[in-house]
Amino acid sequence: MADPKGFLTHGREVATSRPVGERVKDWNEVYVPGSLLPIISKQASRCMDCGIPFCHNGCPLGNLIPEWNDYAYREDWTEASERLHATNNFPEFTGRLCPAPCESACVLGINQSPVTIKNVEVSIIDKAWDSGTVRPQAPERLSGKTVAVIGSGPAGLAAAQQLTRAGHTVAVYERADRVGGLLRYGIPEFKMEKRHINRRIEQMRAEGTRFRTGVEIGRDLTATDLRKRYDAVVIAAGATTARDLPAPGRELKGVHQAMEYLPLSNKVQEGDYVTSPISAEGKHVVVIGGGDTGADCVGTAHRQGAASVTQLEIMPRPNDERHPVSQPWPTFPILYKVTSAHEEGGERIYSASTTHFEGDEDGNVQWLHLAEVEFVDGKLTQKPGTERKIPAQLITLAMGFTGTDQQNGLVEQFGLELDQRGNIARDAEFQTNVPGVFVAGDAGRGQSLIVWAIAEGRSAARGVDRYLTGASDLPAPICPT
Ligand code: SF4
């Protein structure tokens, strides 16, 4: 156990953010570099090493949180990193991007602030990278079996790394021009700098994983091509079909899906453009959707020099007295999450529904019309007399995703069955209805958290390993059924 009195002696402290006025002028991560390490031993000491560590069960990866809290408290970074990697291929991603369901589950949260598990995690892995202890782990022998992984987001990368280390020859196919999927082009630099992805890819290459970018399976290579070349296939292509808003005026110029807007901004950071072809500079920006992707649009718009940024959320603000929400432990303020982007300015409007978009004579959007909504008999209903309009010269739609992309023929060519929600159906081993074809991540689960994607990739890898060899020592943290 860490310090038995740690939770009595120390309060919760988190990473220090750079001042808003400074950080909105650049794209670097928002935290003060090096601000965590001096406080992390004390923070880890707050862990009570619970007999039943609810944090462990709260994490889809089953992270060994009390164990690495203890090592972090003792500043034994090598052991801490080993325990961290025992359940998680990419803790530098989850330590930056995961909303930390483990902290919501932390027992200390019953009557104090929970342990800063996410900050401890990111400190351990950053220290491990800095000290050179994160090294390639190439397999000692090859199985002679080959696997194609479709998609290089967190699920695909996790599956690929697990299978490569198990001795299989793995090729990852990515339709974009660079590896990383949503991590690369969906997540802004200020949340996670791309250097974290790049060094993991280098580690994976050194272990033997091969990467093929600019290849879309279903279009550039058919399912038949892939089945001929590989003994097994893992589909980790994400849930990339974005939910749309078919309101009048949707066709106006300046109304974009978030996943049209964010990737172009990320391509500026990659050096592909000097300025983004879809820029918020000088514009009144409205972001429709109150989740993490919406917050990413807010932070991006601020950095691009928007005149104003407004974010709309159709649901009521929790704890709004008109819509009381009871939040017993474990607490998780899903709808009122204050991200770093929200600290940087802008307005958030709750219980707001877009009625239509209004443009000028050139077809450019200029106004967004909205109305207040309320629950009537369990249904969100527009309140009469609440209509108004707000200026909007750039609108991003960040309302989630509805399933895997079926435009490229991938589902049809493989002959895959879908489940009731439109995701690719699979069994307890993550295998689809087609023997030897597996699915992991959002393509099978539906849109979810990065920690679930990594857990899915690890579990699917076990299913593939068993399919190829008849047995597997790989861990399977979750089961889809
Ligand atoms: Fe430590 Fe919280 Fe997990 Fe208990 S639930 S072991 S206090 S991190």
Tab-separated table of C-alpha atoms and ligand atoms in Angstrom:
chain	number	residue	atom	x	y	z
A	1	MET	CA	0.000	0.000	0.000
A	2	ALA	CA	1.077	3.581	-0.574
A	3	ASP	CA	1.172	5.876	2.475
A	4	PRO	CA	-1.573	4.599	4.863
A	5	LYS	CA	-2.319	8.189	5.869
A	6	GLY	CA	-1.875	9.737	2.444
A	7	PHE	CA	-5.567	10.365	1.878
A	8	LEU	CA	-5.812	12.024	5.304
A	9	THR	CA	-2.759	14.204	4.766
A	10	HIS	CA	-2.969	15.352	1.166
A	11	GLY	CA	-5.784	16.875	-0.849
A	12	ARG	CA	-6.303	16.249	-4.538
A	13	GLU	CA	-4.079	18.293	-6.846
A	14	VAL	CA	-4.068	18.047	-10.621
A	15	ALA	CA	-1.779	19.119	-13.457
A	16	THR	CA	-1.348	22.874	-13.815
A	17	SER	CA	-2.697	24.348	-17.031
A	18	ARG	CA	-0.902	27.118	-18.847
A	19	PRO	CA	-2.684	30.517	-18.677
A	20	VAL	CA	-5.515	30.736	-21.195
A	21	GLY	CA	-4.052	33.870	-22.803
A	22	GLU	CA	-0.843	31.998	-23.500
A	23	ARG	CA	-2.135	28.621	-24.621
A	24	VAL	CA	-4.755	29.821	-27.120
A	25	LYS	CA	-1.892	31.373	-29.091
A	26	ASP	CA	-0.319	27.995	-29.811
A	27	TRP	CA	-1.294	24.364	-30.399
A	28	ASN	CA	0.842	22.729	-27.743
A	29	GLU	CA	-0.739	20.688	-24.938
A	30	VAL	CA	-2.460	22.900	-22.404
A	31	TYR	CA	-0.563	21.702	-19.335
A	32	VAL	CA	2.615	23.243	-17.942
A	33	PRO	CA	5.345	20.794	-18.958
A	34	GLY	CA	6.845	19.051	-15.941
A	35	SER	CA	4.232	20.384	-13.502
A	36	LEU	CA	2.963	16.961	-12.514
A	37	LEU	CA	6.040	15.065	-11.471
A	38	PRO	CA	6.784	17.091	-8.278
A	39	ILE	CA	3.272	16.389	-6.903
A	40	ILE	CA	2.611	12.901	-8.211
A	41	SER	CA	4.166	10.880	-5.377
A	42	LYS	CA	1.920	12.649	-2.861
A	43	GLN	CA	-1.086	12.242	-5.112
A	44	ALA	CA	-0.420	8.522	-5.546
A	45	SER	CA	-0.077	8.228	-1.767
A	46	ARG	CA	-3.772	9.101	-1.426
A	47	CYS	CA	-4.674	5.660	-2.785
A	48	MET	CA	-6.129	3.516	0.014
A	49	ASP	CA	-5.288	0.195	-1.677
A	50	CYS	CA	-8.911	-0.833	-1.249
A	51	GLY	CA	-9.744	-4.461	-0.537
A	52	ILE	CA	-12.143	-4.256	-3.464
A	53	PRO	CA	-10.583	-1.642	-5.765
A	54	PHE	CA	-13.587	-0.278	-7.598
A	55	CYS	CA	-11.214	1.751	-9.806
A	56	HIS	CA	-9.951	-1.514	-11.272
A	57	ASN	CA	-13.453	-2.614	-12.229
A	58	GLY	CA	-14.299	0.902	-13.415
A	59	CYS	CA	-11.563	0.649	-16.035
A	60	PRO	CA	-12.429	-1.395	-19.157
A	61	LEU	CA	-8.774	-2.399	-19.378
A	62	GLY	CA	-8.747	-3.633	-15.787
A	63	ASN	CA	-5.784	-1.371	-15.062
A	64	LEU	CA	-3.845	-2.435	-11.961
A	65	ILE	CA	-4.313	0.986	-10.422
A	66	PRO	CA	-3.519	0.359	-6.728
A	67	GLU	CA	-0.313	-1.440	-7.780
A	68	TRP	CA	1.044	1.362	-9.903
A	69	ASN	CA	-0.132	3.981	-7.419
A	70	ASP	CA	2.109	2.261	-4.885
A	71	TYR	CA	5.104	2.240	-7.241
A	72	ALA	CA	4.496	5.881	-8.173
A	73	TYR	CA	4.340	6.804	-4.487
A	74	ARG	CA	7.731	5.126	-4.021
A	75	GLU	CA	8.991	6.758	-7.253
A	76	ASP	CA	9.862	3.356	-8.666
A	77	TRP	CA	9.029	4.418	-12.217
A	78	THR	CA	10.360	1.293	-13.903
A	79	GLU	CA	8.086	-1.065	-11.957
A	80	ALA	CA	5.207	1.388	-12.243
A	81	SER	CA	5.607	1.417	-16.028
A	82	GLU	CA	5.762	-2.374	-16.165
A	83	ARG	CA	2.486	-2.706	-14.228
A	84	LEU	CA	0.901	0.002	-16.356
A	85	HIS	CA	1.844	-1.740	-19.604
A	86	ALA	CA	0.622	-5.079	-18.246
A	87	THR	CA	-2.927	-4.015	-19.123
A	88	ASN	CA	-2.599	-1.044	-21.462
A	89	ASN	CA	-0.618	-0.742	-24.693
A	90	PHE	CA	-0.856	3.029	-24.871
A	91	PRO	CA	-1.161	4.699	-21.452
A	92	GLU	CA	0.122	7.997	-22.862
A	93	PHE	CA	-3.060	8.113	-24.980
A	94	THR	CA	-5.505	7.202	-22.212
A	95	GLY	CA	-3.645	9.366	-19.678
A	96	ARG	CA	-4.388	12.350	-21.914
A	97	LEU	CA	-7.690	11.502	-23.578
A	98	CYS	CA	-9.689	9.132	-21.394
A	99	PRO	CA	-12.436	10.702	-19.237
A	100	ALA	CA	-11.211	8.356	-16.512
A	101	PRO	CA	-14.176	6.178	-15.481
A	102	CYS	CA	-11.706	4.783	-12.914
A	103	GLU	CA	-11.770	8.116	-11.064
A	104	SER	CA	-15.566	8.145	-11.111
A	105	ALA	CA	-15.424	4.685	-9.520
A	106	CYS	CA	-12.711	5.512	-6.949
A	107	VAL	CA	-13.856	4.669	-3.419
A	108	LEU	CA	-12.151	7.776	-2.056
A	109	GLY	CA	-14.713	9.733	-4.085
A	110	ILE	CA	-17.446	8.783	-1.577
A	111	ASN	CA	-16.391	11.489	0.860
A	112	GLN	CA	-13.325	13.149	-0.723
A	113	SER	CA	-12.080	13.977	-4.181
A	114	PRO	CA	-10.949	10.772	-5.921
A	115	VAL	CA	-7.336	9.816	-6.484
A	116	THR	CA	-5.838	11.593	-9.526
A	117	ILE	CA	-5.474	8.262	-11.323
A	118	LYS	CA	-5.248	9.766	-14.792
A	119	ASN	CA	-2.475	12.187	-13.790
A	120	VAL	CA	-0.549	9.366	-12.108
A	121	GLU	CA	-0.904	7.270	-15.248
A	122	VAL	CA	0.394	9.952	-17.591
A	123	SER	CA	3.269	10.780	-15.224
A	124	ILE	CA	4.414	7.164	-15.140
A	125	ILE	CA	4.391	6.730	-18.892
A	126	ASP	CA	5.966	10.113	-19.680
A	127	LYS	CA	8.724	9.330	-17.206
A	128	ALA	CA	9.174	5.897	-18.793
A	129	TRP	CA	9.552	7.384	-22.269
A	130	ASP	CA	11.928	10.071	-21.001
A	131	SER	CA	14.116	7.517	-19.242
A	132	GLY	CA	14.240	5.193	-22.255
A	133	THR	CA	12.542	2.225	-20.597
A	134	VAL	CA	9.814	1.950	-23.254
A	135	ARG	CA	11.510	-0.270	-25.780
A	136	PRO	CA	10.376	-2.441	-28.678
A	137	GLN	CA	9.336	-5.956	-27.658
A	138	ALA	CA	9.855	-7.977	-30.808
A	139	PRO	CA	8.645	-11.599	-30.635
A	140	GLU	CA	11.260	-14.297	-30.074
A	141	ARG	CA	9.834	-16.456	-32.837
A	142	LEU	CA	7.367	-16.029	-35.668
A	143	SER	CA	4.237	-18.135	-36.032
A	144	GLY	CA	4.202	-18.036	-39.823
A	145	LYS	CA	0.632	-16.688	-39.671
A	146	THR	CA	-0.401	-13.382	-41.194
A	147	VAL	CA	-3.014	-10.869	-40.058
A	148	ALA	CA	-4.405	-7.743	-41.733
A	149	VAL	CA	-5.752	-5.027	-39.453
A	150	ILE	CA	-8.076	-2.518	-41.104
A	151	GLY	CA	-7.787	0.847	-39.374
A	152	SER	CA	-4.996	2.405	-37.330
A	153	GLY	CA	-6.955	4.040	-34.535
A	154	PRO	CA	-6.493	2.869	-30.947
A	155	ALA	CA	-8.375	-0.434	-31.416
A	156	GLY	CA	-6.427	-1.349	-34.552
A	157	LEU	CA	-3.076	-0.368	-33.068
A	158	ALA	CA	-3.734	-2.310	-29.855
A	159	ALA	CA	-4.774	-5.420	-31.789
A	160	ALA	CA	-1.769	-5.088	-34.095
A	161	GLN	CA	0.724	-4.697	-31.261
A	162	GLN	CA	-0.668	-7.646	-29.326
A	163	LEU	CA	-0.670	-9.901	-32.398
A	164	THR	CA	2.799	-8.832	-33.525
A	165	ARG	CA	4.214	-9.544	-30.073
A	166	ALA	CA	2.487	-12.946	-30.202
A	167	GLY	CA	4.599	-13.746	-33.256
A	168	HIS	CA	2.183	-13.147	-36.113
A	169	THR	CA	3.095	-11.058	-39.129
A	170	VAL	CA	0.747	-8.072	-39.029
A	171	ALA	CA	0.009	-5.384	-41.616
A	172	VAL	CA	-2.129	-2.397	-40.652
A	173	TYR	CA	-4.118	-0.766	-43.462
A	174	GLU	CA	-5.074	2.895	-43.061
A	175	ARG	CA	-7.098	4.838	-45.609
A	176	ALA	CA	-5.666	8.214	-44.559
A	177	ASP	CA	-2.206	9.352	-45.524
A	178	ARG	CA	-0.810	8.898	-42.008
A	179	VAL	CA	-1.191	6.299	-39.281
A	180	GLY	CA	-3.317	7.027	-36.221
A	181	GLY	CA	-6.975	7.239	-37.275
A	182	LEU	CA	-9.007	9.500	-35.024
A	183	LEU	CA	-5.997	9.973	-32.750
A	184	ARG	CA	-4.153	11.650	-35.615
A	185	TYR	CA	-6.832	13.642	-37.387
A	186	GLY	CA	-9.709	13.841	-34.892
A	187	ILE	CA	-7.884	14.864	-31.711
A	188	PRO	CA	-6.426	18.384	-31.668
A	189	GLU	CA	-2.763	18.867	-30.877
A	190	PHE	CA	-3.605	20.830	-27.707
A	191	LYS	CA	-5.143	17.674	-26.218
A	192	MET	CA	-2.434	15.286	-27.356
A	193	GLU	CA	0.622	16.237	-29.333
A	194	LYS	CA	1.192	13.951	-32.289
A	195	ARG	CA	4.722	13.113	-31.178
A	196	HIS	CA	3.126	10.646	-28.752
A	197	ILE	CA	1.598	8.736	-31.664
A	198	ASN	CA	4.743	8.935	-33.760
A	199	ARG	CA	7.016	7.342	-31.191
A	200	ARG	CA	4.541	4.498	-30.563
A	201	ILE	CA	4.385	3.828	-34.291
A	202	GLU	CA	8.182	3.719	-34.364
A	203	GLN	CA	8.131	1.227	-31.489
A	204	MET	CA	5.582	-0.916	-33.338
A	205	ARG	CA	7.592	-0.791	-36.567
A	206	ALA	CA	10.671	-1.909	-34.652
A	207	GLU	CA	8.647	-4.827	-33.275
A	208	GLY	CA	7.725	-5.857	-36.805
A	209	THR	CA	4.270	-4.371	-37.439
A	210	ARG	CA	3.931	-3.112	-40.999
A	211	PHE	CA	1.864	-0.100	-41.974
A	212	ARG	CA	0.178	0.585	-45.315
A	213	THR	CA	-1.297	4.082	-45.568
A	214	GLY	CA	-3.510	5.532	-48.291
A	215	VAL	CA	-5.226	2.177	-48.862
A	216	GLU	CA	-8.981	1.891	-48.361
A	217	ILE	CA	-10.185	-1.666	-48.017
A	218	GLY	CA	-13.308	-2.145	-50.085
A	219	ARG	CA	-12.133	0.360	-52.689
A	220	ASP	CA	-8.372	0.067	-53.283
A	221	LEU	CA	-8.156	-3.527	-52.108
A	222	THR	CA	-11.144	-5.838	-51.973
A	223	ALA	CA	-12.141	-8.157	-49.178
A	224	THR	CA	-11.271	-11.065	-51.483
A	225	ASP	CA	-7.724	-9.678	-51.976
A	226	LEU	CA	-7.284	-9.469	-48.246
A	227	ARG	CA	-8.659	-12.939	-47.498
A	228	LYS	CA	-6.255	-14.411	-50.072
A	229	ARG	CA	-3.233	-12.646	-48.611
A	230	TYR	CA	-3.872	-13.054	-44.873
A	231	ASP	CA	-4.844	-15.846	-42.517
A	232	ALA	CA	-7.059	-13.536	-40.461
A	233	VAL	CA	-8.472	-10.021	-40.664
A	234	VAL	CA	-9.330	-7.576	-37.872
A	235	ILE	CA	-11.722	-4.803	-38.835
A	236	ALA	CA	-11.049	-1.762	-36.651
A	237	ALA	CA	-12.340	0.820	-39.083
A	238	GLY	CA	-14.249	2.868	-36.507
A	239	ALA	CA	-17.793	4.198	-36.537
A	240	THR	CA	-17.173	6.957	-39.010
A	241	THR	CA	-20.682	7.685	-40.250
A	242	ALA	CA	-21.434	11.021	-38.627
A	243	ARG	CA	-24.929	11.877	-37.425
A	244	ASP	CA	-26.284	14.701	-39.570
A	245	LEU	CA	-28.798	17.477	-38.961
A	246	PRO	CA	-31.243	17.586	-41.860
A	247	ALA	CA	-32.613	21.021	-40.974
A	248	PRO	CA	-33.529	23.555	-43.675
A	249	GLY	CA	-30.369	25.309	-44.876
A	250	ARG	CA	-28.063	22.367	-44.126
A	251	GLU	CA	-26.661	22.683	-47.656
A	252	LEU	CA	-25.359	26.231	-47.073
A	253	LYS	CA	-21.630	26.867	-47.351
A	254	GLY	CA	-20.023	26.997	-43.929
A	255	VAL	CA	-21.978	24.116	-42.350
A	256	HIS	CA	-19.566	21.223	-41.834
A	257	GLN	CA	-19.283	17.983	-39.994
A	258	ALA	CA	-16.789	18.198	-37.110
A	259	MET	CA	-14.794	15.476	-38.827
A	260	GLU	CA	-14.410	17.690	-41.878
A	261	TYR	CA	-13.310	20.636	-39.744
A	262	LEU	CA	-10.937	19.031	-37.204
A	263	PRO	CA	-8.826	16.936	-39.619
A	264	LEU	CA	-8.020	19.990	-41.744
A	265	SER	CA	-6.834	21.857	-38.668
A	266	ASN	CA	-4.729	18.854	-37.675
A	267	LYS	CA	-3.254	18.784	-41.170
A	268	VAL	CA	-2.014	22.327	-40.591
A	269	GLN	CA	-0.135	20.994	-37.548
A	270	GLU	CA	1.283	18.216	-39.737
A	271	GLY	CA	2.584	20.840	-42.163
A	272	ASP	CA	0.208	20.052	-45.046
A	273	TYR	CA	-1.361	23.532	-45.077
A	274	VAL	CA	-0.328	26.982	-43.893
A	275	THR	CA	-3.897	27.794	-42.843
A	276	SER	CA	-6.863	25.479	-42.685
A	277	PRO	CA	-9.182	25.453	-45.729
A	278	ILE	CA	-12.023	25.598	-43.166
A	279	SER	CA	-10.947	28.289	-40.745
A	280	ALA	CA	-12.840	30.010	-37.927
A	281	GLU	CA	-10.720	33.152	-38.170
A	282	GLY	CA	-12.863	36.263	-37.684
A	283	LYS	CA	-16.096	34.252	-37.772
A	284	HIS	CA	-18.943	33.698	-35.383
A	285	VAL	CA	-18.755	29.953	-34.810
A	286	VAL	CA	-21.509	27.655	-33.566
A	287	VAL	CA	-20.718	24.113	-32.523
A	288	ILE	CA	-23.738	21.804	-32.383
A	289	GLY	CA	-23.177	19.007	-29.876
A	290	GLY	CA	-22.004	19.157	-26.275
A	291	GLY	CA	-19.595	16.226	-26.143
A	292	ASP	CA	-15.842	15.874	-26.413
A	293	THR	CA	-15.766	16.346	-30.190
A	294	GLY	CA	-17.750	19.541	-29.759
A	295	ALA	CA	-15.255	20.729	-27.148
A	296	ASP	CA	-12.426	19.965	-29.595
A	297	CYS	CA	-14.144	22.211	-32.150
A	298	VAL	CA	-14.467	24.947	-29.510
A	299	GLY	CA	-10.751	24.843	-28.630
A	300	THR	CA	-9.762	24.724	-32.299
A	301	ALA	CA	-11.991	27.689	-33.191
A	302	HIS	CA	-10.488	29.769	-30.384
A	303	ARG	CA	-6.979	29.050	-31.626
A	304	GLN	CA	-7.938	29.925	-35.178
A	305	GLY	CA	-9.107	33.367	-33.996
A	306	ALA	CA	-12.903	33.044	-34.021
A	307	ALA	CA	-14.902	36.223	-33.335
A	308	SER	CA	-17.153	34.218	-31.016
A	309	VAL	CA	-17.780	30.566	-30.203
A	310	THR	CA	-21.119	29.168	-29.046
A	311	GLN	CA	-21.769	25.523	-28.264
A	312	LEU	CA	-25.279	24.107	-28.339
A	313	GLU	CA	-26.432	21.097	-26.336
A	314	ILE	CA	-29.930	19.726	-26.772
A	315	MET	CA	-30.028	18.163	-23.301
A	316	PRO	CA	-30.616	20.273	-20.172
A	317	ARG	CA	-27.708	21.239	-17.991
A	318	PRO	CA	-27.510	18.739	-15.112
A	319	ASN	CA	-28.642	20.094	-11.782
A	320	ASP	CA	-30.655	22.740	-13.596
A	321	GLU	CA	-33.486	23.266	-11.111
A	322	ARG	CA	-36.020	22.775	-13.908
A	323	HIS	CA	-34.509	19.385	-14.674
A	324	PRO	CA	-33.110	18.088	-11.371
A	325	VAL	CA	-30.598	15.318	-11.810
A	326	SER	CA	-29.652	13.252	-8.831
A	327	GLN	CA	-26.023	12.215	-8.885
A	328	PRO	CA	-25.197	9.718	-6.172
A	329	TRP	CA	-21.712	8.223	-6.074
A	330	PRO	CA	-20.138	7.292	-8.387
A	331	THR	CA	-20.422	10.752	-9.831
A	332	PHE	CA	-19.858	11.419	-13.482
A	333	PRO	CA	-21.069	14.782	-14.694
A	334	ILE	CA	-21.333	13.640	-18.294
A	335	LEU	CA	-23.317	16.551	-19.633
A	336	TYR	CA	-21.561	19.304	-17.748
A	337	LYS	CA	-18.009	18.368	-18.347
A	338	VAL	CA	-15.725	21.400	-18.281
A	339	THR	CA	-12.834	20.683	-20.595
A	340	SER	CA	-9.758	22.819	-21.122
A	341	ALA	CA	-11.500	24.187	-24.224
A	342	HIS	CA	-14.405	25.480	-22.144
A	343	GLU	CA	-12.031	27.255	-19.776
A	344	GLU	CA	-10.822	29.230	-22.783
A	345	GLY	CA	-14.073	31.065	-23.410
A	346	GLY	CA	-17.207	30.822	-25.473
A	347	GLU	CA	-20.811	30.345	-24.498
A	348	ARG	CA	-22.632	27.077	-23.821
A	349	ILE	CA	-26.361	26.975	-24.436
A	350	TYR	CA	-28.307	24.017	-23.025
A	351	SER	CA	-31.782	22.740	-23.936
A	352	ALA	CA	-31.278	24.222	-27.405
A	353	SER	CA	-32.502	22.722	-30.654
A	354	THR	CA	-31.570	24.037	-34.096
A	355	THR	CA	-34.638	24.784	-36.199
A	356	HIS	CA	-32.911	25.972	-39.391
A	357	PHE	CA	-29.917	27.736	-40.927
A	358	GLU	CA	-30.141	31.062	-42.767
A	359	GLY	CA	-27.696	32.211	-45.427
A	360	ASP	CA	-26.914	35.215	-47.626
A	361	GLU	CA	-27.503	35.582	-51.355
A	362	ASP	CA	-24.201	33.806	-52.091
A	363	GLY	CA	-25.249	30.709	-50.190
A	364	ASN	CA	-23.006	31.291	-47.176
A	365	VAL	CA	-24.486	30.533	-43.780
A	366	GLN	CA	-24.996	33.650	-41.638
A	367	TRP	CA	-27.467	32.747	-38.891
A	368	LEU	CA	-28.533	29.745	-36.887
A	369	HIS	CA	-32.125	29.674	-35.650
A	370	LEU	CA	-32.767	27.801	-32.422
A	371	ALA	CA	-35.504	27.189	-29.910
A	372	GLU	CA	-35.514	26.059	-26.310
A	373	VAL	CA	-36.646	22.499	-25.650
A	374	GLU	CA	-38.006	20.792	-22.551
A	375	PHE	CA	-39.091	17.314	-21.554
A	376	VAL	CA	-42.854	16.807	-21.925
A	377	ASP	CA	-44.072	13.273	-21.177
A	378	GLY	CA	-40.505	12.051	-21.512
A	379	LYS	CA	-40.003	13.615	-24.947
A	380	LEU	CA	-37.906	16.652	-25.805
A	381	THR	CA	-40.384	19.211	-27.081
A	382	GLN	CA	-39.877	22.683	-28.465
A	383	LYS	CA	-41.122	25.462	-26.177
A	384	PRO	CA	-43.403	27.897	-28.022
A	385	GLY	CA	-42.192	31.483	-28.162
A	386	THR	CA	-38.526	30.691	-27.498
A	387	GLU	CA	-37.275	30.906	-31.088
A	388	ARG	CA	-34.329	33.200	-31.744
A	389	LYS	CA	-31.340	33.431	-34.029
A	390	ILE	CA	-27.638	33.798	-33.371
A	391	PRO	CA	-24.881	34.816	-35.817
A	392	ALA	CA	-23.100	31.830	-37.357
A	393	GLN	CA	-20.645	32.005	-40.236
A	394	LEU	CA	-19.098	28.636	-39.448
A	395	ILE	CA	-21.133	25.783	-37.995
A	396	THR	CA	-19.734	22.408	-37.021
A	397	LEU	CA	-21.909	19.366	-36.401
A	398	ALA	CA	-20.540	17.278	-33.545
A	399	MET	CA	-23.489	15.045	-32.731
A	400	GLY	CA	-21.820	11.669	-32.679
A	401	PHE	CA	-21.543	8.761	-35.062
A	402	THR	CA	-24.085	6.181	-36.112
A	403	GLY	CA	-22.056	3.224	-37.325
A	404	THR	CA	-19.329	1.937	-39.563
A	405	ASP	CA	-18.899	3.426	-43.031
A	406	GLN	CA	-20.754	1.238	-45.533
A	407	GLN	CA	-20.074	3.401	-48.566
A	408	ASN	CA	-16.800	1.671	-49.449
A	409	GLY	CA	-18.282	-1.804	-49.785
A	410	LEU	CA	-16.282	-3.299	-46.910
A	411	VAL	CA	-19.317	-4.716	-45.090
A	412	GLU	CA	-20.879	-6.031	-48.287
A	413	GLN	CA	-17.698	-7.527	-49.721
A	414	PHE	CA	-16.908	-9.468	-46.562
A	415	GLY	CA	-20.579	-10.486	-46.275
A	416	LEU	CA	-20.790	-9.203	-42.708
A	417	GLU	CA	-23.908	-9.235	-40.589
A	418	LEU	CA	-24.800	-6.146	-38.588
A	419	ASP	CA	-26.363	-5.995	-35.152
A	420	GLN	CA	-29.555	-4.122	-34.303
A	421	ARG	CA	-27.642	-0.853	-33.867
A	422	GLY	CA	-25.951	-1.087	-37.268
A	423	ASN	CA	-22.576	-2.155	-35.909
A	424	ILE	CA	-20.723	-5.214	-37.179
A	425	ALA	CA	-22.011	-8.218	-35.232
A	426	ARG	CA	-19.498	-10.480	-33.442
A	427	ASP	CA	-19.365	-13.360	-30.999
A	428	ALA	CA	-17.636	-13.651	-27.624
A	429	GLU	CA	-14.275	-14.062	-29.393
A	430	PHE	CA	-14.838	-10.869	-31.426
A	431	GLN	CA	-15.273	-12.981	-34.556
A	432	THR	CA	-17.877	-11.875	-37.095
A	433	ASN	CA	-20.224	-14.253	-38.915
A	434	VAL	CA	-17.347	-14.819	-41.377
A	435	PRO	CA	-14.728	-17.237	-39.968
A	436	GLY	CA	-11.325	-15.573	-39.665
A	437	VAL	CA	-12.748	-12.052	-39.820
A	438	PHE	CA	-12.833	-10.231	-36.490
A	439	VAL	CA	-14.036	-6.793	-35.441
A	440	ALA	CA	-12.742	-4.476	-32.698
A	441	GLY	CA	-13.478	-0.978	-31.465
A	442	ASP	CA	-16.205	1.383	-32.568
A	443	ALA	CA	-16.969	-0.690	-35.710
A	444	GLY	CA	-18.319	-3.417	-33.418
A	445	ARG	CA	-19.162	-1.540	-30.207
A	446	GLY	CA	-20.422	1.717	-31.685
A	447	GLN	CA	-18.921	5.082	-30.824
A	448	SER	CA	-17.176	4.848	-27.490
A	449	LEU	CA	-14.183	5.885	-25.378
A	450	ILE	CA	-10.542	5.380	-26.300
A	451	VAL	CA	-10.108	3.082	-23.305
A	452	TRP	CA	-12.824	0.789	-24.671
A	453	ALA	CA	-11.156	0.837	-28.087
A	454	ILE	CA	-7.842	-0.352	-26.641
A	455	ALA	CA	-9.624	-2.976	-24.531
A	456	GLU	CA	-11.479	-4.176	-27.643
A	457	GLY	CA	-8.242	-4.362	-29.641
A	458	ARG	CA	-6.562	-6.426	-26.922
A	459	SER	CA	-9.510	-8.784	-26.580
A	460	ALA	CA	-9.926	-9.217	-30.337
A	461	ALA	CA	-6.207	-10.029	-30.589
A	462	ARG	CA	-6.754	-12.924	-28.212
A	463	GLY	CA	-9.644	-14.160	-30.346
A	464	VAL	CA	-7.462	-14.013	-33.461
A	465	ASP	CA	-4.550	-15.724	-31.731
A	466	ARG	CA	-6.802	-18.575	-30.628
A	467	TYR	CA	-8.245	-18.851	-34.121
A	468	LEU	CA	-4.766	-19.063	-35.656
A	469	THR	CA	-3.047	-21.301	-33.128
A	470	GLY	CA	-5.794	-23.056	-31.166
A	471	ALA	CA	-4.814	-21.393	-27.867
A	472	SER	CA	-3.700	-17.994	-26.579
A	473	ASP	CA	-1.900	-16.493	-23.624
A	474	LEU	CA	-2.955	-12.991	-24.614
A	475	PRO	CA	-5.242	-11.183	-22.141
A	476	ALA	CA	-8.878	-10.455	-22.966
A	477	PRO	CA	-10.040	-7.647	-20.681
A	478	ILE	CA	-13.569	-7.486	-22.080
A	479	CYS	CA	-16.154	-9.636	-23.808
A	480	PRO	CA	-18.754	-8.110	-26.134
A	481	THR	CA	-21.538	-10.502	-25.169
B	1	SF4	FE1	-7.004	3.564	-4.702
B	1	SF4	FE2	-9.373	4.736	-5.416
B	1	SF4	FE3	-8.635	2.402	-6.468
B	1	SF4	FE4	-9.316	2.505	-3.860
B	1	SF4	S1	-10.676	2.865	-5.629
B	1	SF4	S2	-7.580	1.363	-4.762
B	1	SF4	S3	-8.512	4.558	-3.342
B	1	SF4	S4	-7.559	4.395	-6.730
